Amino acid sequence: MGYKNTKECLDALEAKGDLLRIDQEINPNIEAGVIQRRIFQAGGPALLFTNVKGCKFPMAANIFGTKERLHFIFRDTIETVERLMKLKMYPMEAIKKPWQYLGAPRTAYHTMPRKLSEGPVTANETTLAQLPQLKSWPMDGGAFVTLPQVYSESPENPGFAGSNIGMYRVQISGNEYNNTEVGLHYQIHRGIGHHHAQALKKGEQLKVNIVVGGAPSMSIAAVMPLPEGLAEIFFAGALGGHRIPMVMRPNGLPVPAEADFCICGTISNEQKPEGPFGDHIGYYSLTHDFPVLKVDKVYHRSDAIWPFTTVGRPPQEDTMFGDFIHELTSELVPSVFTGVHEVHAVDVAGVHPLLLAVGSERYVPYAEERQPQELLTNGMALLGNTQTALAKYLFIGAKEDMEHGENCHNIPVFFKHMLERANLKRDLHFITRTTIDTLDYSGMGFNEGSKLIFAAAGSKKRELGTELPKLPTLPDGFGEAKIFAPGIMILKGRKSETSRGEQDPQMEKLGEALRHTDGLEGFPMIVVVDDPDFTAMNWENFLWVTFTRSDPATDIYGAGAFTKAKHWGTKKSFIIDARMKTYQAPPLDPDPEVEKRVDALAASGGPLYGII
């Protein structure tokens, strides 16, 4: 029941006809990543590279690349795990309908890891230099582990119950790293940070195991947004359908027995530059100092396979992780966030920059006109807990107004609903100089920026425009207006030259020029961009450009803007400056030569023929 290691899983996929072996030599330096991304975009099979240039270990990719494949891998457990999770919301259901929950006790039993003295993972030792040197994008600073399971335990509460498994970026070569240390890039709001803080407080170094491969459920557990205090190792057992076997090592930190590889070490007091790295927002995350892990041992099993993925502008393989997690947890949202009915971290906008949500508005049910009140409480909760706290823009609407089945997963309908109902003088609420996603370079500084709660409730306040109004003379360099969707206008802007944290006087002039425009009331949202044609091509481009290239407090302006008692509002339209700024990280561009090599692999007679 459930796959215990990578080889078991790949053998099953191959027997099903859902795995492609590539025996031709493939370079882990960019080429393997290009193949994986293009196979994913084509909805293709899992991949097994049997001949990796400069490395004796085979590499596997796209294991989690389709929803159907994920359901196949976890076909024995997914329904029972969903039922077990629902018991948190509806405990009486198990009494009323026990036949629906008969598997839950056994699933709960599987959550407890099993201790072993030895296991396949510790059969052999190797070095960092002998591991696959995967580099995904041309400007990457070195080789990275892209599907790691980083295991740590609380120094104050050691053991499985106090453990954390996270998928944090791990750089194994390049920059200043030698063959005995790696860069451990963990971002804010991550569980390992609590463990590291506890170790520093106690004057200790934090022991860490970086696991690659093993039970597929371990990879899902590493990205699962579980409540604080619920260890990922327990969830991995439930989803995997078996107790995860753990080899107890002399240093006291266990190693998953069925893993393919494990890098064991301690976080030192040293920091070194890590990056750049092509990341999931669609840009490079730049070089910054991060903790160094001093490596003690590198273990691998005798039939070790190196699973990997590559990330970049969504959708990518990690999109499937997000969809799968939403499937498992969507019904739990109201139990975690009281009054919130559904949330949608918008993948095509880089996941964290844009969060859409539907909440209740019940604070004043007797009022003649509903307005955002409970929604603001809901919004603060979303921005203060779990992974939703990384959101930069939160659009939240009232369920009571959604009489025709509107929801936050139908993005065009949701935006129309919100823009029709928002009171622009009242409903934009900023949080300034706060923490934002580590990978987001649009803000005031590293990990620092702002957030916006855009809340809308009540009756329609405007009819959204579908024809361009006659625009006045705009400041030099601004023009080429396009309608993207009802109520949303795109304008071409001059090249941005502002410094970080500074507002652009030319954007202020644009707002002043537009404030008296007749018919602008139908366009509450205006977005200024470098390339209107690219931005207006589809919703994916629009969302990515708008919400990854702007910081709310710095880059929102208004046609008729005002500030009263420190509250900002606008009389006609809010204007988002979504131009590329001088201080933002560069977007990910492919290497043309490598793309040509992959094209050749897809030609007649090549291993990728008929797939991409």
XYZ file of C-alpha atoms in Angstrom:
612
model
C 0.000 0.000 0.000
C 1.720 3.171 -1.179
C 5.216 3.402 -2.677
C 8.080 3.191 -0.202
C 10.833 4.531 -2.449
C 11.579 6.200 -5.774
C 12.360 3.008 -7.692
C 9.065 1.372 -6.686
C 7.181 4.422 -7.881
C 9.050 4.704 -11.197
C 8.681 0.977 -11.897
C 4.908 1.320 -11.458
C 4.773 4.369 -13.734
C 6.813 2.532 -16.372
C 4.532 -0.504 -16.198
C 1.602 1.854 -16.711
C 3.267 3.439 -19.741
C 3.689 6.751 -17.969
C 7.483 6.949 -17.836
C 10.006 7.736 -20.562
C 13.559 6.433 -20.293
C 16.161 8.629 -21.966
C 19.391 6.672 -22.497
C 21.124 9.370 -24.546
C 23.673 11.370 -22.552
C 22.000 14.422 -21.016
C 23.818 17.320 -19.405
C 22.510 18.282 -15.945
C 23.770 21.793 -16.687
C 20.559 23.432 -18.019
C 19.718 20.742 -20.621
C 17.962 18.355 -18.198
C 15.934 21.243 -16.815
C 14.837 22.408 -20.255
C 13.686 18.881 -21.114
C 11.740 18.600 -17.859
C 9.995 21.949 -18.324
C 9.033 21.252 -21.917
C 7.785 17.757 -21.132
C 5.699 19.207 -18.306
C 4.223 21.893 -20.571
C 3.281 19.152 -23.038
C 1.558 17.106 -20.325
C 4.097 14.345 -20.924
C 5.271 11.385 -18.843
C 7.665 11.083 -15.953
C 11.311 11.016 -17.074
C 14.274 8.804 -16.183
C 17.660 10.022 -17.417
C 19.873 6.921 -17.313
C 23.019 8.543 -18.747
C 23.816 11.761 -16.891
C 26.919 13.596 -18.048
C 29.623 13.615 -15.398
C 27.620 11.602 -12.878
C 27.016 7.912 -12.165
C 23.544 8.433 -10.689
C 20.410 8.410 -12.868
C 18.035 11.355 -12.527
C 14.230 11.342 -12.533
C 11.898 14.244 -13.244
C 8.273 15.172 -13.831
C 7.176 12.460 -11.386
C 4.445 14.775 -10.096
C 3.848 16.498 -13.436
C 0.135 15.779 -13.957
C -2.902 15.598 -11.714
C -3.650 12.125 -13.058
C -0.160 10.898 -12.117
C -0.468 12.271 -8.600
C -3.781 10.494 -8.184
C -2.251 7.280 -9.463
C 0.720 7.483 -7.084
C -1.521 8.077 -4.056
C -4.558 6.144 -5.284
C -4.634 3.872 -2.221
C -4.614 6.631 0.363
C -5.943 9.932 -0.926
C -9.606 9.348 -0.106
C -8.840 8.081 3.402
C -6.503 11.010 4.071
C -9.234 13.408 2.952
C -11.703 11.727 5.314
C -9.194 11.837 8.164
C -8.629 15.553 7.609
C -12.383 16.200 7.506
C -12.733 14.702 10.990
C -11.046 17.861 12.261
C -14.008 19.836 10.887
C -16.844 17.393 11.444
C -15.950 14.960 14.275
C -19.598 13.940 14.717
C -19.646 12.621 11.156
C -17.583 9.610 12.251
C -20.332 8.749 14.726
C -23.205 9.392 12.330
C -21.582 7.673 9.331
C -18.885 5.349 10.686
C -18.790 3.310 7.467
C -17.315 6.321 5.679
C -14.438 6.547 8.143
C -13.547 2.887 8.660
C -10.092 3.449 7.158
C -9.306 6.458 9.323
C -7.933 4.576 12.384
C -5.532 2.577 10.231
C -4.441 5.757 8.446
C -3.840 7.372 11.824
C -1.678 4.367 12.778
C 0.449 4.937 9.675
C 1.340 8.428 10.887
C 3.760 7.050 13.476
C 7.298 6.571 12.075
C 9.013 3.224 12.587
C 12.530 3.194 14.084
C 15.239 1.025 12.492
C 18.924 0.524 13.222
C 19.890 0.258 9.537
C 18.314 0.897 6.155
C 19.047 1.045 2.406
C 19.945 4.738 2.481
C 23.047 4.219 4.624
C 24.510 1.423 2.465
C 26.989 3.742 0.681
C 28.764 7.051 1.104
C 29.656 9.637 -1.522
C 30.566 13.330 -1.771
C 28.783 16.479 -2.859
C 30.893 16.659 -6.021
C 29.681 13.232 -7.135
C 25.999 14.188 -6.884
C 24.162 15.388 -10.020
C 25.186 19.001 -10.605
C 21.771 20.263 -11.662
C 21.677 23.830 -12.927
C 18.321 24.953 -14.276
C 18.789 28.455 -15.731
C 21.738 30.253 -17.382
C 22.406 32.714 -14.535
C 22.080 30.176 -11.683
C 24.980 30.514 -9.252
C 25.729 26.793 -9.135
C 24.133 23.391 -8.760
C 21.024 23.044 -6.610
C 18.924 20.353 -4.986
C 15.421 21.172 -6.193
C 13.311 18.451 -4.517
C 14.901 18.309 -1.056
C 13.207 17.227 2.136
C 15.042 19.221 4.802
C 14.563 17.496 8.147
C 15.237 19.173 11.485
C 14.045 18.761 15.052
C 13.293 21.300 17.727
C 16.239 21.593 20.142
C 13.665 22.290 22.868
C 11.408 19.361 21.895
C 13.512 16.752 20.059
C 11.867 13.763 18.454
C 9.364 13.174 15.660
C 6.650 15.299 17.277
C 8.971 18.302 17.273
C 10.303 17.751 13.764
C 9.928 19.790 10.594
C 10.319 18.800 6.955
C 10.537 21.668 4.499
C 11.453 22.060 0.855
C 14.118 24.739 1.063
C 16.573 25.553 -1.681
C 19.956 23.857 -1.278
C 23.048 24.987 -3.228
C 25.702 22.263 -3.404
C 28.324 23.936 -5.616
C 29.342 27.301 -7.011
C 29.995 30.639 -5.313
C 32.242 30.086 -2.262
C 31.057 26.571 -1.406
C 33.535 23.739 -1.218
C 32.928 19.992 -1.213
C 32.077 19.916 2.507
C 29.382 22.599 2.787
C 26.139 23.704 1.169
C 24.030 26.845 1.188
C 20.671 26.446 2.905
C 18.224 29.048 1.644
C 15.202 29.037 3.890
C 12.731 31.850 3.528
C 10.678 33.687 6.138
C 7.617 31.954 7.596
C 9.404 28.577 7.416
C 9.380 25.988 10.199
C 13.130 25.417 10.227
C 13.554 29.055 11.254
C 11.969 28.300 14.647
C 14.364 25.400 15.168
C 17.363 27.493 14.172
C 16.321 30.275 16.555
C 16.008 27.756 19.396
C 19.468 26.356 18.642
C 21.018 29.827 18.608
C 19.334 30.642 21.914
C 20.818 27.488 23.454
C 24.238 28.205 21.948
C 24.048 25.067 19.814
C 24.409 24.261 16.145
C 21.287 22.887 14.492
C 21.541 19.361 13.085
C 19.916 18.987 9.671
C 19.397 16.115 7.238
C 18.766 16.965 3.590
C 16.897 14.021 2.100
C 16.426 13.358 -1.625
C 14.020 10.728 -2.912
C 12.389 7.941 -0.935
C 8.642 7.661 -0.458
C 6.810 10.098 -2.794
C 4.652 11.131 0.162
C 7.735 12.676 1.785
C 8.044 15.210 -1.053
C 4.381 16.186 -0.709
C 4.755 16.452 3.073
C 7.708 18.820 2.635
C 5.507 21.386 0.855
C 2.310 20.749 2.829
C 1.145 23.860 4.782
C 0.362 21.992 7.987
C -0.700 23.732 11.215
C 2.162 24.555 13.567
C 2.734 21.632 15.908
C 1.710 18.956 13.396
C 4.866 17.257 12.113
C 5.166 16.610 8.381
C 6.598 13.139 9.023
C 3.192 12.104 10.415
C 1.380 13.367 7.313
C 3.888 11.571 5.072
C 2.997 8.254 6.707
C -0.734 8.833 6.303
C -0.436 9.805 2.637
C 2.128 7.092 1.928
C -0.046 4.384 3.438
C 2.711 3.029 5.677
C 4.732 3.995 8.712
C 7.815 5.845 7.467
C 10.897 3.808 8.503
C 13.590 5.987 10.055
C 17.198 4.944 10.656
C 18.415 6.218 14.010
C 21.939 7.617 13.617
C 24.555 8.214 16.352
C 24.180 11.993 16.038
C 20.562 11.633 17.160
C 18.909 12.861 13.975
C 17.041 10.134 12.082
C 17.297 9.443 8.352
C 14.415 8.060 6.237
C 15.514 4.470 5.599
C 14.106 4.292 2.053
C 15.533 7.631 0.879
C 17.827 7.650 -2.142
C 20.267 10.185 -0.707
C 20.828 12.017 2.564
C 23.211 14.911 3.221
C 23.815 15.046 6.994
C 25.308 18.043 8.712
C 24.920 21.013 11.033
C 24.096 24.650 10.373
C 27.200 26.596 11.313
C 27.417 30.150 12.593
C 28.672 31.174 9.160
C 26.765 32.668 6.249
C 27.860 32.730 2.631
C 26.428 34.100 -0.631
C 23.747 31.854 -2.124
C 22.211 32.272 -5.585
C 21.275 33.572 -8.082
C 18.579 31.027 -8.807
C 15.734 30.986 -11.329
C 12.690 30.871 -9.100
C 8.966 30.198 -9.134
C 7.895 33.852 -9.391
C 9.409 33.884 -12.883
C 12.531 35.907 -12.084
C 15.939 35.198 -10.615
C 16.297 35.446 -6.888
C 19.607 37.233 -6.483
C 22.695 36.511 -4.418
C 22.246 36.939 -0.669
C 23.945 35.577 2.422
C 22.284 32.485 3.880
C 23.258 29.908 6.512
C 25.932 27.349 5.661
C 25.435 23.657 6.385
C 28.693 21.908 7.272
C 28.416 18.415 5.806
C 29.376 15.375 7.887
C 28.194 12.539 5.638
C 26.554 12.030 2.245
C 24.741 8.694 2.096
C 23.040 6.928 -0.794
C 21.306 3.620 -1.374
C 22.756 1.109 -3.860
C 20.050 1.718 -6.510
C 19.863 5.463 -5.879
C 17.963 7.721 -8.289
C 18.108 11.534 -8.025
C 14.604 13.051 -8.322
C 14.543 16.675 -9.419
C 12.320 19.386 -10.775
C 12.923 22.818 -12.216
C 11.021 25.942 -11.359
C 10.289 29.109 -13.254
C 7.411 31.268 -14.291
C 4.244 29.246 -13.486
C 2.727 26.920 -14.364
C 5.485 24.391 -13.641
C 5.600 20.999 -11.940
C 5.304 22.647 -8.522
C 1.910 23.944 -9.715
C 0.717 20.353 -9.418
C 1.825 20.340 -5.778
C -0.327 23.392 -5.147
C -3.367 21.939 -6.902
C -3.018 18.653 -5.033
C -2.677 20.410 -1.671
C -5.748 22.534 -2.429
C -7.669 19.368 -3.231
C -6.730 17.875 0.149
C -7.270 20.980 2.246
C -9.955 23.155 0.613
C -12.690 21.993 2.988
C -10.450 22.724 5.977
C -10.143 26.448 5.199
C -13.136 27.490 7.367
C -11.726 25.578 10.344
C -8.356 27.355 10.056
C -9.731 30.812 9.155
C -13.094 31.423 10.772
C -15.408 33.175 8.332
C -13.304 32.385 5.258
C -14.968 30.050 2.775
C -12.303 29.638 0.122
C -8.878 30.927 -0.851
C -6.918 30.870 -4.084
C -3.181 31.545 -4.173
C -2.951 32.461 -7.839
C -0.277 30.274 -9.356
C 0.163 32.203 -12.611
C 0.872 35.354 -10.570
C 3.826 33.651 -8.899
C 1.745 31.962 -6.145
C 2.442 34.331 -3.265
C 2.003 37.848 -4.750
C -1.769 37.472 -5.297
C -4.324 35.808 -3.014
C -8.045 35.762 -3.779
C -10.565 34.876 -1.078
C -14.255 34.671 -0.270
C -15.372 35.443 3.283
C -18.483 36.179 5.272
C -19.791 39.667 6.004
C -22.128 39.219 8.992
C -21.055 41.897 11.457
C -23.983 44.233 10.813
C -26.677 42.106 9.115
C -29.342 44.726 9.741
C -27.503 47.507 7.864
C -29.180 48.873 4.757
C -25.948 48.519 2.758
C -23.321 45.879 3.397
C -19.728 47.126 3.629
C -16.429 45.364 4.423
C -16.076 44.814 8.162
C -15.825 41.116 8.941
C -13.977 40.808 5.634
C -11.205 42.987 7.058
C -10.941 40.732 10.108
C -10.754 37.771 7.747
C -8.129 39.533 5.680
C -5.925 40.261 8.678
C -6.152 36.596 9.698
C -5.144 35.437 6.224
C -2.174 37.803 6.172
C -1.074 36.727 9.627
C -1.129 32.931 9.476
C 0.416 30.012 7.562
C 1.548 30.392 3.941
C -1.220 32.889 3.140
C 0.798 35.394 5.195
C 3.174 35.667 2.227
C 0.468 37.241 0.063
C 1.148 40.779 -1.132
C -2.237 41.580 -2.680
C -5.374 40.132 -1.086
C -8.683 40.566 -2.916
C -11.520 39.393 -0.670
C -15.234 39.493 -1.420
C -18.391 38.717 0.555
C -20.051 35.356 0.024
C -23.437 36.963 0.756
C -23.110 38.944 -2.501
C -22.242 35.953 -4.659
C -25.739 34.922 -5.652
C -24.836 33.435 -9.029
C -22.135 30.959 -8.048
C -19.183 33.344 -8.239
C -15.997 32.007 -6.659
C -12.379 33.035 -6.396
C -11.159 30.284 -8.748
C -13.002 31.775 -11.707
C -10.627 34.710 -11.963
C -12.298 36.841 -14.688
C -15.688 36.567 -12.973
C -14.190 37.261 -9.544
C -12.346 40.398 -10.695
C -15.500 41.687 -12.379
C -17.482 41.079 -9.189
C -14.893 42.879 -7.044
C -14.447 45.865 -9.333
C -18.202 46.382 -9.600
C -18.619 46.553 -5.818
C -15.507 48.194 -4.390
C -15.763 51.685 -2.947
C -12.379 53.065 -3.999
C -12.569 55.840 -1.409
C -12.910 53.298 1.409
C -11.966 49.739 0.441
C -8.217 49.777 -0.186
C -6.361 49.016 3.052
C -2.556 49.140 3.084
C -0.059 47.539 5.457
C 3.278 49.270 4.933
C 6.872 48.360 5.797
C 6.110 44.734 6.607
C 7.578 41.386 5.594
C 7.005 40.000 2.114
C 8.131 36.896 0.281
C 11.908 36.499 0.208
C 11.770 35.918 -3.552
C 9.856 39.151 -4.289
C 12.085 42.077 -5.293
C 9.341 44.643 -5.858
C 9.352 45.972 -2.289
C 11.340 48.330 -0.095
C 14.162 45.856 0.443
C 15.049 42.230 1.026
C 12.038 40.597 2.771
C 10.483 44.053 3.163
C 7.545 45.609 1.373
C 3.839 46.231 1.753
C 0.476 44.518 1.466
C -2.966 45.538 0.279
C -6.347 44.232 1.352
C -8.831 45.046 -1.398
C -12.215 44.230 0.132
C -15.592 44.554 -1.555
C -19.104 43.994 -0.251
C -22.628 45.153 -0.954
C -24.456 46.127 -4.101
C -22.963 47.083 -7.447
C -21.519 50.573 -7.411
C -20.680 50.972 -11.082
C -21.097 49.518 -14.534
C -17.717 48.435 -15.821
C -16.513 50.001 -19.042
C -15.964 47.997 -22.220
C -15.107 50.892 -24.562
C -12.176 53.253 -24.105
C -13.120 56.765 -22.990
C -11.519 59.721 -24.699
C -8.296 60.202 -22.766
C -6.691 63.606 -22.136
C -3.152 64.494 -23.071
C -0.981 62.230 -20.920
C 2.536 62.906 -19.595
C 5.361 62.256 -22.053
C 5.949 58.554 -22.649
C 2.485 57.401 -21.542
C -0.149 56.198 -23.985
C -1.294 53.207 -26.085
C -4.353 52.362 -24.017
C -6.013 48.960 -24.240
C -9.045 47.409 -22.594
C -8.029 44.118 -21.053
C -11.311 43.118 -19.400
C -14.458 44.943 -18.253
C -13.302 47.733 -15.964
C -9.564 47.104 -16.521
C -7.467 49.393 -18.705
C -3.817 48.877 -19.653
C -1.584 51.835 -20.459
C 1.925 51.867 -21.887
C 4.322 53.736 -19.625
C 7.673 55.366 -20.150
C 10.693 53.455 -18.859
C 10.804 53.513 -15.061
C 13.844 55.219 -13.546
C 12.770 55.486 -9.908
C 14.853 54.210 -7.012
C 13.682 51.530 -4.607
C 11.015 52.776 -2.211
C 10.439 55.989 -4.162
C 7.229 56.946 -5.919
C 7.408 58.230 -9.488
C 6.394 61.889 -9.976
C 5.415 61.048 -13.553
C 2.873 58.527 -12.243
C 1.472 61.214 -9.949
C 1.100 63.453 -13.013
C -0.664 60.616 -14.826
C -3.199 60.368 -12.025
C -3.795 64.112 -12.127
C -4.230 64.022 -15.906
C -6.833 61.253 -15.663
C -8.867 62.513 -12.720
C -11.235 64.667 -14.797
C -11.681 62.174 -17.659
C -15.323 61.547 -18.496
C -16.192 57.854 -18.510
C -13.204 56.819 -16.418
C -15.586 55.755 -13.634
C -16.140 52.548 -15.591
C -12.444 51.668 -15.290
C -11.661 51.405 -11.586
C -8.419 49.518 -12.345
C -5.682 50.900 -14.590
C -2.346 49.113 -15.005
C 0.727 50.831 -16.453
C 3.136 48.432 -18.155
C 6.151 48.338 -20.452
C 4.558 46.100 -23.083
C 0.765 46.412 -23.418
C 0.525 43.759 -26.158
C 2.270 41.119 -24.058
C 0.334 42.032 -20.921
C -3.051 42.014 -22.665
C -2.422 38.714 -24.470
C -4.175 36.624 -21.790
C -5.034 36.495 -18.104
C -1.818 34.615 -17.326
C 0.346 37.450 -18.650
C -1.823 40.135 -17.099
C -1.713 38.628 -13.607
C 2.001 37.844 -13.759
C 3.028 41.323 -14.925
C 0.643 43.245 -12.677
C 1.282 41.516 -9.380
C 4.935 40.469 -9.584
C 6.221 43.881 -10.740
C 4.515 46.105 -8.205
C 4.581 46.839 -4.489
C 1.198 48.102 -3.234
C 2.359 51.048 -1.131
C 5.006 52.207 -3.587
C 3.304 51.486 -6.878
C -0.380 52.305 -6.468
C -1.539 55.753 -7.524
C -4.955 57.253 -8.111
C -7.056 59.312 -10.480
C -8.342 61.630 -7.782
C -6.158 60.234 -4.982
C -6.418 61.595 -1.450
C -5.230 60.779 2.065
C -7.474 61.438 5.048
C -6.563 60.465 8.618
C -3.791 58.301 7.117
C -6.283 56.392 4.949
C -5.570 56.432 1.212
C -8.379 56.431 -1.317
C -9.136 57.538 -4.834
C -12.215 59.062 -6.407
C -12.162 57.413 -9.837
C -9.511 54.755 -10.479
C -6.580 53.112 -8.753
C -3.501 52.889 -10.949
C -0.889 50.131 -10.538
C 2.609 50.839 -11.809
C 3.604 47.383 -13.116
C 6.609 48.467 -15.140
C 9.944 46.749 -14.554
C 11.916 48.813 -12.056
C 15.660 49.368 -12.062
C 16.046 47.423 -8.803
C 13.972 44.366 -9.693
C 15.498 40.991 -10.505
C 15.719 39.980 -14.169
C 13.072 37.652 -15.614
C 14.015 34.127 -16.643
C 15.119 33.817 -20.258
C 16.085 30.494 -21.856
C 19.471 29.637 -23.343
C 18.878 29.534 -27.151
C 21.668 26.999 -27.767
C 20.313 24.543 -25.232
C 16.804 24.989 -26.587
C 18.130 24.023 -30.034
C 19.728 20.868 -28.597
C 16.423 19.892 -27.030
C 14.633 20.613 -30.309
C 16.992 18.095 -31.927
C 16.004 15.485 -29.333
C 12.393 16.025 -30.393
C 13.122 15.490 -34.085
C 12.207 12.253 -35.832
C 14.222 9.412 -34.320
C 15.006 11.363 -31.146
C 13.907 10.249 -27.666
C 11.450 13.138 -27.348
C 9.880 12.723 -30.792
C 6.112 13.007 -30.673
C 6.094 14.227 -27.056
C 7.098 17.894 -27.289
